[in-house]
PDB file of C-alpha atoms in Angstrom:
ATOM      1  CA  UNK A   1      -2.525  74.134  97.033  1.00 32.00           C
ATOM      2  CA  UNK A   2      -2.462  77.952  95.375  1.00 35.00           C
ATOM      3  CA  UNK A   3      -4.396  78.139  92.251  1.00 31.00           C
ATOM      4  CA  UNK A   4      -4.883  81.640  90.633  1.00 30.00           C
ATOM      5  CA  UNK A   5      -7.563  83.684  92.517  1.00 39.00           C
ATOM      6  CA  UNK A   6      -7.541  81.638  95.397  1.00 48.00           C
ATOM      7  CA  UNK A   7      -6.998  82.637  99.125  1.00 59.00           C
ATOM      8  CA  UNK A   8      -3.129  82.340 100.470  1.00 66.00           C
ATOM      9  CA  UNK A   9      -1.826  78.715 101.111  1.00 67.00           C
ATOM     10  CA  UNK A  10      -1.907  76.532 104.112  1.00 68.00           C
ATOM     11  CA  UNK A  11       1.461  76.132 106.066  1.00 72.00           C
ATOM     12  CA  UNK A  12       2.235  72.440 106.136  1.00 70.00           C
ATOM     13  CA  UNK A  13       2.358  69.867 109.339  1.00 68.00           C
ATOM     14  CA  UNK A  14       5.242  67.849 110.053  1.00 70.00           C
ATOM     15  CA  UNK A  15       5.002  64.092 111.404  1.00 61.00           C
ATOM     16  CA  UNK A  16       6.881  61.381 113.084  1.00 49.00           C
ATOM     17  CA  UNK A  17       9.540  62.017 110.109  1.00 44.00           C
ATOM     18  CA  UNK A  18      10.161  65.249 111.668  1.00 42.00           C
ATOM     19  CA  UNK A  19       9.643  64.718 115.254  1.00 47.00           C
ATOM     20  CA  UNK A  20      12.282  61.633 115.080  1.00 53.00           C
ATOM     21  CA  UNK A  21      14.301  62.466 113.199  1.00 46.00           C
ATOM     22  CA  UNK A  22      17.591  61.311 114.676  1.00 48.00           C
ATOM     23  CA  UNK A  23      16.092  59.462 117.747  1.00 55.00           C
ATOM     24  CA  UNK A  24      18.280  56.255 117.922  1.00 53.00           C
ATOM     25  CA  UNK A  25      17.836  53.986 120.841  1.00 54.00           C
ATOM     26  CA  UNK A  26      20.633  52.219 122.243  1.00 53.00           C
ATOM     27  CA  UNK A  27      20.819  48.288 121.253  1.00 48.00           C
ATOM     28  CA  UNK A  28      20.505  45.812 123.868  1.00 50.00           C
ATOM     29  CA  UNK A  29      23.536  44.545 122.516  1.00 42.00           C
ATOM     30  CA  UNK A  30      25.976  45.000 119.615  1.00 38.00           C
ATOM     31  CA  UNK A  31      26.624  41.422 118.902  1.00 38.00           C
ATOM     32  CA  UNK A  32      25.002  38.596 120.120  1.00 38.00           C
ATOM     33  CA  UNK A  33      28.581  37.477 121.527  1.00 44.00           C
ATOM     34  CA  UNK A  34      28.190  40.237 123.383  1.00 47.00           C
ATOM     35  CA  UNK A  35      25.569  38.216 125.458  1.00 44.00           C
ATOM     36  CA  UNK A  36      27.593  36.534 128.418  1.00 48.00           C
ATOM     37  CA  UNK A  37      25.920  33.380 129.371  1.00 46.00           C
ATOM     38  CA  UNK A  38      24.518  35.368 132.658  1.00 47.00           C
ATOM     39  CA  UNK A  39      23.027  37.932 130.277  1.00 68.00           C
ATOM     40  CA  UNK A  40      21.446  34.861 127.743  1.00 77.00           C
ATOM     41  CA  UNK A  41      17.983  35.607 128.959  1.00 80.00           C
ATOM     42  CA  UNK A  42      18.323  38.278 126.926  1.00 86.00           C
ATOM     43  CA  UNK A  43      18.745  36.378 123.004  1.00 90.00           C
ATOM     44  CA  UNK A  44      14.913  36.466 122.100  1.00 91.00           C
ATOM     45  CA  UNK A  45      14.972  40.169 122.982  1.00 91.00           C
ATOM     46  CA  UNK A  46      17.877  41.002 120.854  1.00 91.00           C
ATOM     47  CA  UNK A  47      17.127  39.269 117.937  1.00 92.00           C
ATOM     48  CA  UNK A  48      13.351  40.516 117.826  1.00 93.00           C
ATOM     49  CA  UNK A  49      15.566  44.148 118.117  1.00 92.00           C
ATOM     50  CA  UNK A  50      17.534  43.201 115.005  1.00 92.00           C
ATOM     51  CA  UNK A  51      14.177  41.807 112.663  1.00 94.00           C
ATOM     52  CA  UNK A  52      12.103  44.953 114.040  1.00 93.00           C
ATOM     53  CA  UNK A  53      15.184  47.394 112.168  1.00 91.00           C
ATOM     54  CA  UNK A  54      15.599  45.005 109.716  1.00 93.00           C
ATOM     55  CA  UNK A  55      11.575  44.798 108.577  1.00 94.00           C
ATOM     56  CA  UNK A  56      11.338  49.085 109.154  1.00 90.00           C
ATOM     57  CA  UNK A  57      14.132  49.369 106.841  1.00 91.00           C
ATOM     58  CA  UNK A  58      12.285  47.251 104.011  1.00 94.00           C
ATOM     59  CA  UNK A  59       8.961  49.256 104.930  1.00 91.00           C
ATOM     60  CA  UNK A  60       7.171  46.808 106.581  1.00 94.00           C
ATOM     61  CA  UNK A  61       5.980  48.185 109.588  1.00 95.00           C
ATOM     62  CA  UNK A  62       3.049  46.589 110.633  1.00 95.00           C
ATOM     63  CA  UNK A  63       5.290  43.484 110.754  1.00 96.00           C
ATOM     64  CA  UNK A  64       8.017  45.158 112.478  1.00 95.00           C
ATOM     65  CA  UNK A  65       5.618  46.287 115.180  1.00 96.00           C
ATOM     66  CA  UNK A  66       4.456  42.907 115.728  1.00 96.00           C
ATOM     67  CA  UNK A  67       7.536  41.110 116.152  1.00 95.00           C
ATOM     68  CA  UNK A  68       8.310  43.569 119.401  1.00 95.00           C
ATOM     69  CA  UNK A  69       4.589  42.904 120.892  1.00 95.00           C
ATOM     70  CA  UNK A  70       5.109  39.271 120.277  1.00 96.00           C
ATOM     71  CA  UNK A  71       8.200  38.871 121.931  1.00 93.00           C
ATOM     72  CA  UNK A  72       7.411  41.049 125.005  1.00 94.00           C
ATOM     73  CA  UNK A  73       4.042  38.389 124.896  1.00 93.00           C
ATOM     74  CA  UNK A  74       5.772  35.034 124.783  1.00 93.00           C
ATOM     75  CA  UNK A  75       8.291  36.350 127.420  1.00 92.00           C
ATOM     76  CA  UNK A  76       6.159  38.683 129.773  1.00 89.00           C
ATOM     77  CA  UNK A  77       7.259  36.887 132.896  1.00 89.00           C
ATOM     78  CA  UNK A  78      10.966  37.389 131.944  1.00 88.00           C
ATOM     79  CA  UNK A  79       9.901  41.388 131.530  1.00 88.00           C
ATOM     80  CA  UNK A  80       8.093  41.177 134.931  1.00 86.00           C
ATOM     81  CA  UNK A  81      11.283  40.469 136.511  1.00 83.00           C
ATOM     82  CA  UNK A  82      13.874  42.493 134.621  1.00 79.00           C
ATOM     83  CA  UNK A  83      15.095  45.968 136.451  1.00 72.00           C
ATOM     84  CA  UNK A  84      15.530  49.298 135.495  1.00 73.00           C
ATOM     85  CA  UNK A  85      15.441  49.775 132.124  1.00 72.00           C
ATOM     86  CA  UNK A  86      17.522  46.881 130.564  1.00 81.00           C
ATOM     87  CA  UNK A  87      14.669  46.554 128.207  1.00 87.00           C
ATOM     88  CA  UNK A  88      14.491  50.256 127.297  1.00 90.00           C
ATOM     89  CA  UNK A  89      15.506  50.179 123.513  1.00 90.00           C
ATOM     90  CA  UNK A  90      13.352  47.644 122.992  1.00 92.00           C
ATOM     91  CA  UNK A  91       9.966  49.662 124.190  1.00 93.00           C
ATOM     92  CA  UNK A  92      11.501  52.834 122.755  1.00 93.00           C
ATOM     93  CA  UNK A  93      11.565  51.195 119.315  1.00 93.00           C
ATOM     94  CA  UNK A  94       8.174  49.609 120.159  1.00 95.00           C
ATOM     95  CA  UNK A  95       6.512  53.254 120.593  1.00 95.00           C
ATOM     96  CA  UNK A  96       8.524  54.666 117.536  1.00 93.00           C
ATOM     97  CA  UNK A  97       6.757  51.811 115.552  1.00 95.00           C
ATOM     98  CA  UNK A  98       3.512  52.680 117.104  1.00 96.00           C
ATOM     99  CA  UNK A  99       3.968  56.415 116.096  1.00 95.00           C
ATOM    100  CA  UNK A 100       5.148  55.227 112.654  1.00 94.00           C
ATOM    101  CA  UNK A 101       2.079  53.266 111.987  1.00 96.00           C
ATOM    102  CA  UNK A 102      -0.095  56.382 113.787  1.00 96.00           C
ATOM    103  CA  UNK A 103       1.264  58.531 110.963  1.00 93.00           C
ATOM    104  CA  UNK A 104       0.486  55.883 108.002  1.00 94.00           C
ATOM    105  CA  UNK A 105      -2.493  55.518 108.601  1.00 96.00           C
ATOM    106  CA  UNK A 106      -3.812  59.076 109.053  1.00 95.00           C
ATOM    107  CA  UNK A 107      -2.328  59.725 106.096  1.00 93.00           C
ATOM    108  CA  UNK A 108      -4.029  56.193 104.531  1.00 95.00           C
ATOM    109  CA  UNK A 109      -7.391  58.088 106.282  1.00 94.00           C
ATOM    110  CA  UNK A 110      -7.707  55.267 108.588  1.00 96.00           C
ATOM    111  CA  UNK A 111      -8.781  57.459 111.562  1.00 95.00           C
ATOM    112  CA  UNK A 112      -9.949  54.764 113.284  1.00 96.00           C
ATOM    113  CA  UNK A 113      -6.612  52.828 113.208  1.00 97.00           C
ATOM    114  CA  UNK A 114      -4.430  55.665 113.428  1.00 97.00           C
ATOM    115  CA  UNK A 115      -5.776  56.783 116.873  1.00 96.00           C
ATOM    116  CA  UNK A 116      -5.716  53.159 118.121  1.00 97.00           C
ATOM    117  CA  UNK A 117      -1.562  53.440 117.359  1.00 97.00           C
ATOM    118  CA  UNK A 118      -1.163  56.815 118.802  1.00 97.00           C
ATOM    119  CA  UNK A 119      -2.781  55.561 121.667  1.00 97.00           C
ATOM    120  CA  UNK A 120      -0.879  52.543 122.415  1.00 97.00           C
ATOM    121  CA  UNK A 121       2.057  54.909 121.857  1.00 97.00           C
ATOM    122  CA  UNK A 122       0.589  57.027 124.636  1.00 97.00           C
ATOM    123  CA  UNK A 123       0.360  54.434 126.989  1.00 96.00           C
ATOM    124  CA  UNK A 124       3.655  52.894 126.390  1.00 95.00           C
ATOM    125  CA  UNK A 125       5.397  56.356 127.373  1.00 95.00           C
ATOM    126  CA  UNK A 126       3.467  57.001 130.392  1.00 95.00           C
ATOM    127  CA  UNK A 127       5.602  57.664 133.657  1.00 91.00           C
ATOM    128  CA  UNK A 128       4.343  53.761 134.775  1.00 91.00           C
ATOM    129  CA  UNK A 129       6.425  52.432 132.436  1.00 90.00           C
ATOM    130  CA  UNK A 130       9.657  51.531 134.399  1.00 89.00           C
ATOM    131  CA  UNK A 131      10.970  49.704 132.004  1.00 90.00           C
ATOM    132  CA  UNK A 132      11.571  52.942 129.648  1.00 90.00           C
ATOM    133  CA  UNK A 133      14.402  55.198 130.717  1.00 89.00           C
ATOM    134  CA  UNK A 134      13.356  58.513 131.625  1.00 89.00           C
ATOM    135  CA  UNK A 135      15.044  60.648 129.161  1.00 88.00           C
ATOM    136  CA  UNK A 136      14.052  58.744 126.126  1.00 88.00           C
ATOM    137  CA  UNK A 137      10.518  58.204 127.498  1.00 91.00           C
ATOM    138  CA  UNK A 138       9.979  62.248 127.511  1.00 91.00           C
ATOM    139  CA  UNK A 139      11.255  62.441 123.984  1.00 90.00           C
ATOM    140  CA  UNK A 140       8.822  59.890 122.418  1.00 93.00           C
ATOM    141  CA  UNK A 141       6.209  61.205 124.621  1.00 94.00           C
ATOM    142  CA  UNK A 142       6.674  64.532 123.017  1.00 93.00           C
ATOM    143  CA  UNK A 143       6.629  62.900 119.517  1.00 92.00           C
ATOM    144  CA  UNK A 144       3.432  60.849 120.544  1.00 95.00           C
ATOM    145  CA  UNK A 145       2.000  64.111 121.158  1.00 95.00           C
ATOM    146  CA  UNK A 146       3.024  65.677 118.482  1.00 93.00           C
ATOM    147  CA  UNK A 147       1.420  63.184 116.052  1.00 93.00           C
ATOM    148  CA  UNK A 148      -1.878  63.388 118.378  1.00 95.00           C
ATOM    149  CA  UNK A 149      -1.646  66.998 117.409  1.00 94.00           C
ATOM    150  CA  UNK A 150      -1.828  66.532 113.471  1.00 91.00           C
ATOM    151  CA  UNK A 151      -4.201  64.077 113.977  1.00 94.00           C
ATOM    152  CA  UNK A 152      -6.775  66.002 115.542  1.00 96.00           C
ATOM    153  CA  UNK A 153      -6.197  68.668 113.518  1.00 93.00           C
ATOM    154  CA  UNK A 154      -6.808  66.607 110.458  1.00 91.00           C
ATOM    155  CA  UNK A 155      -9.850  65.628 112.254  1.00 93.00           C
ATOM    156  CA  UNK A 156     -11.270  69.213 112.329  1.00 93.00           C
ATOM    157  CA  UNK A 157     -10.977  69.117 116.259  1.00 96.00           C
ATOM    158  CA  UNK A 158      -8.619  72.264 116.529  1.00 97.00           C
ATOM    159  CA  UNK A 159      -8.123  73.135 120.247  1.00 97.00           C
ATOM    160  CA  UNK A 160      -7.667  69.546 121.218  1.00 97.00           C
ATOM    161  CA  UNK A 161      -5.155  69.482 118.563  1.00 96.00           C
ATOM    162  CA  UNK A 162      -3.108  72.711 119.874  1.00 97.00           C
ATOM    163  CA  UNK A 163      -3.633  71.507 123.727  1.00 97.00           C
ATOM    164  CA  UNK A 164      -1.186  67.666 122.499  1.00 96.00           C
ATOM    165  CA  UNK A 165       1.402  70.338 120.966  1.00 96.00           C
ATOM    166  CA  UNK A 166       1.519  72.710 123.521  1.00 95.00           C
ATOM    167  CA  UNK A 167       2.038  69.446 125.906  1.00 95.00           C
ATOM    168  CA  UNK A 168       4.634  68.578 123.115  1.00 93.00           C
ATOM    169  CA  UNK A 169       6.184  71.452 122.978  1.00 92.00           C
ATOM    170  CA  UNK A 170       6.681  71.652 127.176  1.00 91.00           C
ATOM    171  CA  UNK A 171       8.123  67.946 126.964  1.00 90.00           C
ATOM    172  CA  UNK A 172      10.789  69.423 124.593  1.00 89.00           C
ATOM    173  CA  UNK A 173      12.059  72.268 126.846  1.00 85.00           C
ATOM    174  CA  UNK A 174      12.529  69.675 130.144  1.00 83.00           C
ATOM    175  CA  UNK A 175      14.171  67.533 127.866  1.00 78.00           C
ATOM    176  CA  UNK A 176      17.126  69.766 128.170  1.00 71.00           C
ATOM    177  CA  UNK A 177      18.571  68.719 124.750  1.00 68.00           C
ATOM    178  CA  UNK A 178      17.294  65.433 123.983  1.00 70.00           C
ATOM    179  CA  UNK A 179      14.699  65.881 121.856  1.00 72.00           C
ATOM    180  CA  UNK A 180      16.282  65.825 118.633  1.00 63.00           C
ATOM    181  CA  UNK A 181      14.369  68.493 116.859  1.00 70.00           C
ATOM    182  CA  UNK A 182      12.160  70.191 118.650  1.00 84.00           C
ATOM    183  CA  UNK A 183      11.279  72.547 115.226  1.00 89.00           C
ATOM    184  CA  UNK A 184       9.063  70.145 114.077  1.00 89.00           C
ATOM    185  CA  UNK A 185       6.198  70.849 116.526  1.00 91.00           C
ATOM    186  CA  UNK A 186       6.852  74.281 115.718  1.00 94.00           C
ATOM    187  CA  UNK A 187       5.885  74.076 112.534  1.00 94.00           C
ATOM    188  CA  UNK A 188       3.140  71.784 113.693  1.00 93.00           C
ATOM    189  CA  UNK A 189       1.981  74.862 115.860  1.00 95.00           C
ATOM    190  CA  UNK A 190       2.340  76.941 113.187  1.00 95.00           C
ATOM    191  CA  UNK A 191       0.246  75.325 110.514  1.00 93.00           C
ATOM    192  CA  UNK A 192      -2.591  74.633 113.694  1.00 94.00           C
ATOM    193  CA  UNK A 193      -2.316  78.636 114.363  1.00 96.00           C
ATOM    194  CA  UNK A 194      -2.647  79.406 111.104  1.00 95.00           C
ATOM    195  CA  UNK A 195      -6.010  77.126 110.333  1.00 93.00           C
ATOM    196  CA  UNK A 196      -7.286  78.930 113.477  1.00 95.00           C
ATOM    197  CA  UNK A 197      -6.947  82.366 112.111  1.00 95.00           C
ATOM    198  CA  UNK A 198      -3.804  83.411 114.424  1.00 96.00           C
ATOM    199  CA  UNK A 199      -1.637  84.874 111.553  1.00 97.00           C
ATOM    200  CA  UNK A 200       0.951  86.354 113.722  1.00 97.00           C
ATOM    201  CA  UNK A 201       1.583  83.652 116.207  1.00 97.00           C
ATOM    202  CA  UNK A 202       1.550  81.342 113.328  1.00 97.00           C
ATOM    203  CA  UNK A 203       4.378  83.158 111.690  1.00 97.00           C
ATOM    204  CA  UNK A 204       6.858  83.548 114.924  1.00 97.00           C
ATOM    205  CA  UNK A 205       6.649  79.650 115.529  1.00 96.00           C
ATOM    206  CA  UNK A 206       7.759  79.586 111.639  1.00 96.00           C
ATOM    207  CA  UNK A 207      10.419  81.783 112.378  1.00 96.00           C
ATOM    208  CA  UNK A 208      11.675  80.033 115.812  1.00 95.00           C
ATOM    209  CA  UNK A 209      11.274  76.702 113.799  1.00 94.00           C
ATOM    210  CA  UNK A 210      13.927  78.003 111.225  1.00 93.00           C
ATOM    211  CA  UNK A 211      16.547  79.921 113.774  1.00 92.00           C
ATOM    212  CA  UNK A 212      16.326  76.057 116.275  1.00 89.00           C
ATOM    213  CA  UNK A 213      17.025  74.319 112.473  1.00 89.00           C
ATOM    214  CA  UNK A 214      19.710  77.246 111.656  1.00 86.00           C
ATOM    215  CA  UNK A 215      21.043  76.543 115.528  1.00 83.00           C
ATOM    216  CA  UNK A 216      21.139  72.772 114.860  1.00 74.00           C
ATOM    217  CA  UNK A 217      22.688  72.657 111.614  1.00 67.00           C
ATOM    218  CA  UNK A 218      21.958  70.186 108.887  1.00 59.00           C
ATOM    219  CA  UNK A 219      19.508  67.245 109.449  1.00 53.00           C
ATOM    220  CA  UNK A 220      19.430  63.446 108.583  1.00 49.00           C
ATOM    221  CA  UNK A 221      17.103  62.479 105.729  1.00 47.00           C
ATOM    222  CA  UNK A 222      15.684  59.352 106.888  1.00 41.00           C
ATOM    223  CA  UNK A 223      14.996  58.748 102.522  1.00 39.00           C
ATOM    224  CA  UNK A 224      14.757  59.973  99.385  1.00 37.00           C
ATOM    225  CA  UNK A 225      10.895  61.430  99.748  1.00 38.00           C
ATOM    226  CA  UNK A 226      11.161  63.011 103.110  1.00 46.00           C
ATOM    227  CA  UNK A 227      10.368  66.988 103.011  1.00 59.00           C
ATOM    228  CA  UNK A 228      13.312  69.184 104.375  1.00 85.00           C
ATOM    229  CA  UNK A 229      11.862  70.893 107.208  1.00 90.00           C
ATOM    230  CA  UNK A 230      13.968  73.923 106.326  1.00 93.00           C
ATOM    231  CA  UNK A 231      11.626  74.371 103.036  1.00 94.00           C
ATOM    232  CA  UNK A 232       8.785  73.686 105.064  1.00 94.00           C
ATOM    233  CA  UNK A 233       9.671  76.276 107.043  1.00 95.00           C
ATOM    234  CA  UNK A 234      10.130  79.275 104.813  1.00 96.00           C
ATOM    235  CA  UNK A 235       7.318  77.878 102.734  1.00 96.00           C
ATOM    236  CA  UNK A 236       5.063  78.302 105.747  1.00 96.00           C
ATOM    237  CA  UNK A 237       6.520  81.599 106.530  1.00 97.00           C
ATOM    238  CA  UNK A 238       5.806  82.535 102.722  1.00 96.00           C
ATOM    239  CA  UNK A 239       1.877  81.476 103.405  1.00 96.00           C
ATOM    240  CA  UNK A 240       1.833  83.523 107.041  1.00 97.00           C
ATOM    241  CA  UNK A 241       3.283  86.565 105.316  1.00 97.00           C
ATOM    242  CA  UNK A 242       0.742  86.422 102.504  1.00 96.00           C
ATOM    243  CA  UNK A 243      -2.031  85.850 104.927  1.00 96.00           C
ATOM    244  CA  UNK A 244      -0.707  89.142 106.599  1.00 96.00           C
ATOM    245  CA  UNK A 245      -0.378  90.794 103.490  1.00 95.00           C
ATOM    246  CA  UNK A 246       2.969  91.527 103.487  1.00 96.00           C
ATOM    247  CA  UNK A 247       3.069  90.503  99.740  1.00 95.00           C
ATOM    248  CA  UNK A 248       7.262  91.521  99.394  1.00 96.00           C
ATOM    249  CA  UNK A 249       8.428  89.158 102.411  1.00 97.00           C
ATOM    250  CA  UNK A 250       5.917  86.290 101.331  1.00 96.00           C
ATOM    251  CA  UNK A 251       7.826  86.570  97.931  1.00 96.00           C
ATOM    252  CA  UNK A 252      11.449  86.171  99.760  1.00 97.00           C
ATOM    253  CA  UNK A 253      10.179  83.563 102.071  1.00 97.00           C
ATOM    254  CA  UNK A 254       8.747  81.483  98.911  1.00 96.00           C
ATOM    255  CA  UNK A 255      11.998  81.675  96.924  1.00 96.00           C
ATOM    256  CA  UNK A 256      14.231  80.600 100.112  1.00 96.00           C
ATOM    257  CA  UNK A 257      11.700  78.246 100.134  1.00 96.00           C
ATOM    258  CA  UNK A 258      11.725  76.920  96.394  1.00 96.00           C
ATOM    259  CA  UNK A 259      15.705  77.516  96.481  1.00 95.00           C
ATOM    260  CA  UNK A 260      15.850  74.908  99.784  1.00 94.00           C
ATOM    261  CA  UNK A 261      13.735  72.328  97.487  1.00 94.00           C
ATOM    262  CA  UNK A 262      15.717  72.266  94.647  1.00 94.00           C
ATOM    263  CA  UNK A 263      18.941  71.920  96.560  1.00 92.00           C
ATOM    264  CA  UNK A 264      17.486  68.984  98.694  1.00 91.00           C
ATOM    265  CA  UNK A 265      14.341  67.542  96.797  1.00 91.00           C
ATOM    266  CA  UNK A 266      14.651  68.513  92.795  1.00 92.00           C
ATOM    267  CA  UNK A 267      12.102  69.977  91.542  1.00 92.00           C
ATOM    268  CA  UNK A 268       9.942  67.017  90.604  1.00 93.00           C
ATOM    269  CA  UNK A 269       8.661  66.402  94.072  1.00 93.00           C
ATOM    270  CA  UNK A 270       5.710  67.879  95.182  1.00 91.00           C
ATOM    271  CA  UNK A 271       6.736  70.430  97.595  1.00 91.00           C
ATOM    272  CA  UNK A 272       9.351  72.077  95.223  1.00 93.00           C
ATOM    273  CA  UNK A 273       6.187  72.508  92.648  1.00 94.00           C
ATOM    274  CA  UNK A 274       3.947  73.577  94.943  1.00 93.00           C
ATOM    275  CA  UNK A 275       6.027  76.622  96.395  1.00 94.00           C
ATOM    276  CA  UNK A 276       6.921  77.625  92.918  1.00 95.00           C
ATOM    277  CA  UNK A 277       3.490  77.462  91.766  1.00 95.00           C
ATOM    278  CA  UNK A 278       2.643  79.531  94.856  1.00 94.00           C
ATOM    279  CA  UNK A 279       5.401  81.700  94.444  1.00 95.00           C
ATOM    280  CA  UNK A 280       4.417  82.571  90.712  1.00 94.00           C
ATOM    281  CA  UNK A 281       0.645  82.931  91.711  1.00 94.00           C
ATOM    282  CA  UNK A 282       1.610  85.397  94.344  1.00 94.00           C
ATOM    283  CA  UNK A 283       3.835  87.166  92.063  1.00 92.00           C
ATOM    284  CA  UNK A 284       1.109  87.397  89.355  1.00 92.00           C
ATOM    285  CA  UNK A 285      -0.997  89.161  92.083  1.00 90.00           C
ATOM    286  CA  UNK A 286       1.154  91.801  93.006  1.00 88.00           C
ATOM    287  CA  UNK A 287       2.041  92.512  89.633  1.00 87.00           C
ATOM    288  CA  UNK A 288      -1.327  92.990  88.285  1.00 81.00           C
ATOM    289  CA  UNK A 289      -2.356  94.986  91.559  1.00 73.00           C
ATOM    290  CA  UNK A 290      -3.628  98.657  90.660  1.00 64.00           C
ATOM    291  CA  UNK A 291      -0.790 101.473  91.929  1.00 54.00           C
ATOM    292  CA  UNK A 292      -1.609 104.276  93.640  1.00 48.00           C
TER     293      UNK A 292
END
């Protein structure tokens, strides 16, 4: 965070909250009386489908996540036989929990138990997976990297970290579309850059973050806490800008920033104080800075 006299702030990382958001796999079915009586095989599969959504939406996630495995367990020969990828929205929910539960528990600080997520994540989106479709296997294999990237980055490990977002970010351009918002890793890059000294290249992946958001047009919340990535942007624009010492632009890029966060957040949440306490800090500086 900026405190007086200290050194410019660190751009932010995004998540799975970021990465996903607005990744909706298909349902198996809409109804169960959709489910013909050839098609019945299906029932255990649909309603673990309907308790995995209904157990993320209360928060539960760890629960959610083991409903899928369990099912996919107790009925692995029926999955051994299935074709294509009639079971696709049930593995792409699957890795979207496993990616969920990556990003808890990193946060949490369980390393340990966030890698083992990511990594079952990883290996449910690898090209093996048949029962995936293809399309929606490259998007969550982006987001799986993604998250791998702000892991190791937490971890200190900095080139690993920008070699899973670079992978991310060449997932997103063959996905010709699909990837729902591609600005996230970005701003992921960004942030990485930035940690690693690369000032510049940090601040044009905050600037192509904010035109793909600008190009996209406005975003899904997925609740009440989740940080616009549009603030997050300009905030980390505002933190390249100082670090470049281009003190006037850092002060635009922080109020677009702290503007964005009272129109979406309020300014109780912790973003919305932090880029106006940066903002202020900054603008102390430059006023108290000698003239020549």
């Amino acid at each position: 965070r900026c405190r007086t006299g200290a050194r410019p702030s660190r751009p932010r990382c995004v998540g799975l909250a970021g990465a996903l958001r607005g990744f909706r796999p298909r349902w198996l079915a809409v109804r169960m009386g959709d489910l013909g009586a050839e098609d019945a095989r299906l029932r255990p599969f649909v309603e673990a489908e309907r308790d995995f959504k209904q157990l993320q939406e209360e928060n539960k996630h760890d629960e959610a996540v083991r409903v899928l495995e369990n099912v996919l367990r107790e009925q692995q020969g029926l999955v051994r036989q299935m074709q294509d990828a009639v079971l696709s929205s049930l593995f792409e929910r699957l890795a979207v929990g496993y990616n969920t539960l990556g990003m808890k528990y990193l946060k949490e600080g369980s390393i340990d138990v966030s890698c083992k997520f990511f990594e079952k994540a990883e290996a449910l989106t690898d090209q093996a997976n048949l029962h995936m479709n293809p399309e929606s296997r490259l998007v969550l294999r982006a987001v799986t990297y993604n998250n791998f990237g702000c892991f190791y980055r937490s971890m200190g490990k900095l080139h690993t970290a920008l070699q899973f977002l670079k992978k991310a970010q060449k997932m997103e351009e063959r996905s010709n579309g699909r990837c729902q918002n591609p600005a996230g890793t970005h701003l992921n890059l960004c942030a990485l850059l930035s940690q690693m000294g690369k000032h510049q290249d940090a601040l044009q992946h905050a600037q192509r973050a904010l035109d793909l958001l600008s190009e996209a047009g406005p975003l899904p919340q997925s609740g009440g806490s989740s940080e616009s990535l549009v603030c997050v942007a300009y905030f980390n624009m505002g933190a390249e800008y100082e670090h470049l010492r281009k003190t006037n632009e850092a002060l635009w890029a922080y109020q677009r920033a702290y503007e964005c966060c009272l129109q979406e957040l309020g300014e109780d949440h912790a973003l919305s104080r932090q880029v106006s306490e940066c903002h202020a800090q900054l603008r102390e500086k430059a006023r108290k800075k000698p003239t020549r």
